[in-house]
Amino acid sequence: MSTNSTISKDSSRLENILIIGNGGRENALAWAIQKNDLVKKVYLIPGNAGSERINKCERLKIDINNKKEFVEKLDLLKIDLIVIGPEIPLANGLADFLRKKDFKVFGPGKDGAKLEYSKSWAKEFMQDANIPTANFWKVNSLEEAKKIIYSKSIPLIVKADGLASGKGVFIPESKDECFAAAKLIFDGKFGNSGNMIVFEEKIEGPEVSVFALCDGKKYILLPTAQDHKRLNDNDKGPNTGGMGAYSPAPLLTEDYLDRVIKEIIDPTIVELNKKNIDYRGVIYFGLMLTKFGPKVIEYNCRFGDPECQTIMPLMDKNFVFLLEKCSMGKLTGDEKIETFDKVSGCVIATSKGYPHEYKTGLPIKIGKLDPSDCQIFDSGTSLSKNGELLTDGGRVLSIVCQDKDFDLVFQKAYKNLKEINFDGIYFRNDIGHQVRKSFSKEN
Ligand code: AMP
Ligand code: GLY
């Protein structure tokens, strides 16, 4: 081991942090991490054009697949903690690789990431641990799929087993639509991710997201959140990665959350341990609150986007310590996060056409913003040769505001959104409608 790496892996240092990923989620993490005075520099690989507007942040052009060059650079930069944002590098075992090189890493290994990258495995995991979730049937061929579809009398949801960037879930209206979805998956629409299909019983109820920072044995919960997955107002239109969110979600009262902890979160941690999975990262519980109680819709092995952008401004300057403690297996489980009695909301501005085809490279103009308790976390932006901010993704920007209540939060968010312009800008007008008292009057 080089001298550099010995210094960089000193467990008491937190000067140089590296974040892997390029979305609004990673920018929000960077923003929360840099708040701590011990942190001198936050590097992002690759980040996006918004990353370097954040205090202490710098983007690095490094190919993480060139492992030798990657590790040499991390040693040179004396990286003290690595946070892996997206599911794909986690599913590919990047956290395992970096831990073997002695880095402190926030993010599960390949074994833990399986909670997200194999839906059938996650369903069996829940079955083993008696965790409430929708009934399911897994199949490996269209023949088997046909048998399930035409023998069940209940509505079914169709899911490609593997990762599909949030596009592998179908909610068919009829048996024929259900069969068409299964055929699409087995015909290779999602490559190897569609080698297996999971059919699920369709369950009903509002959805909430719960995030547990986990050190392998202990965990602490972040404020809860509610995402808005559909493209259009009134929850119409196609599913997207997420059009906005708010936090905390009042639907999860303290009592209900206690129930979720007992029936879902604690058994998940126990089962991970039973399976010898040392999970050091965030577990995202996508829950549906049904009339029979809370049920897990899905696990993710990463922070949700845009829930992360929404929650990060509620974190105090000690957030980076929580990530570090998780990476070292040193949580006490009693850590408290000071949220300053504020609530937070996020609205996503997208390119015209998202979640289908859209153009990129369109200039973004930002007027006069009300900056108090308001952040813009770029989701998909780039810079032109002359330094002009351009659109570079389906989801372009996340506007996030905090205030005493959700009415004030979303008033500020929508006022600021009026100051942002690019050709074809689109956003939902009803984000947070569930928690805006004045919503019906506004509309
Ligand atoms: P997922 O990618 O698994 O979160 O699924 C995307 C969306 O599909 C969820 O947020 C739910 O709205 C819906 N969904 C997934 N599974 C079910 C289910 N078993 N019953 C009803 N809706 C579901
Ligand atoms: N917001 C949902 C997700 O990140 O999958």
JSON list of C-alpha atoms in Angstrom, two decimals, residues 349 363-371 374 376 389 397 399 411-422 425 427:
[
{"chain": "A", "resi": 349, "resn": "ALA", "atom": "CA", "xyz": [-38.63, 20.39, -14.42]},
{"chain": "A", "resi": 363, "resn": "PRO", "atom": "CA", "xyz": [-30.19, 26.77, -23.31]},
{"chain": "A", "resi": 364, "resn": "ILE", "atom": "CA", "xyz": [-31.49, 27.25, -19.75]},
{"chain": "A", "resi": 365, "resn": "LYS", "atom": "CA", "xyz": [-32.16, 30.79, -18.54]},
{"chain": "A", "resi": 366, "resn": "ILE", "atom": "CA", "xyz": [-32.39, 31.46, -14.82]},
{"chain": "A", "resi": 367, "resn": "GLY", "atom": "CA", "xyz": [-33.90, 34.79, -13.68]},
{"chain": "A", "resi": 368, "resn": "LYS", "atom": "CA", "xyz": [-34.14, 36.31, -10.21]},
{"chain": "A", "resi": 369, "resn": "LEU", "atom": "CA", "xyz": [-34.72, 33.61, -7.63]},
{"chain": "A", "resi": 370, "resn": "ASP", "atom": "CA", "xyz": [-35.80, 33.89, -4.02]},
{"chain": "A", "resi": 371, "resn": "PRO", "atom": "CA", "xyz": [-32.76, 32.08, -2.59]},
{"chain": "A", "resi": 374, "resn": "CYS", "atom": "CA", "xyz": [-34.29, 27.19, -1.80]},
{"chain": "A", "resi": 376, "resn": "ILE", "atom": "CA", "xyz": [-31.60, 24.06, -7.42]},
{"chain": "A", "resi": 389, "resn": "LEU", "atom": "CA", "xyz": [-26.13, 26.00, -19.08]},
{"chain": "A", "resi": 397, "resn": "LEU", "atom": "CA", "xyz": [-33.63, 20.43, -12.72]},
{"chain": "A", "resi": 399, "resn": "ILE", "atom": "CA", "xyz": [-36.20, 22.95, -7.38]},
{"chain": "A", "resi": 411, "resn": "GLN", "atom": "CA", "xyz": [-45.55, 28.79, -3.15]},
{"chain": "A", "resi": 412, "resn": "LYS", "atom": "CA", "xyz": [-41.82, 29.50, -3.13]},
{"chain": "A", "resi": 413, "resn": "ALA", "atom": "CA", "xyz": [-40.96, 26.54, -5.37]},
{"chain": "A", "resi": 414, "resn": "TYR", "atom": "CA", "xyz": [-43.51, 27.51, -8.04]},
{"chain": "A", "resi": 415, "resn": "LYS", "atom": "CA", "xyz": [-42.59, 31.22, -7.83]},
{"chain": "A", "resi": 416, "resn": "ASN", "atom": "CA", "xyz": [-38.95, 30.30, -8.45]},
{"chain": "A", "resi": 417, "resn": "LEU", "atom": "CA", "xyz": [-39.87, 27.91, -11.25]},
{"chain": "A", "resi": 418, "resn": "LYS", "atom": "CA", "xyz": [-41.40, 30.87, -13.13]},
{"chain": "A", "resi": 419, "resn": "GLU", "atom": "CA", "xyz": [-37.88, 32.33, -13.25]},
{"chain": "A", "resi": 420, "resn": "ILE", "atom": "CA", "xyz": [-36.47, 29.27, -14.99]},
{"chain": "A", "resi": 421, "resn": "ASN", "atom": "CA", "xyz": [-36.88, 28.79, -18.69]},
{"chain": "A", "resi": 422, "resn": "PHE", "atom": "CA", "xyz": [-35.87, 26.48, -21.47]},
{"chain": "A", "resi": 425, "resn": "ILE", "atom": "CA", "xyz": [-39.95, 23.12, -19.98]},
{"chain": "A", "resi": 427, "resn": "PHE", "atom": "CA", "xyz": [-43.51, 20.34, -14.64]}
]
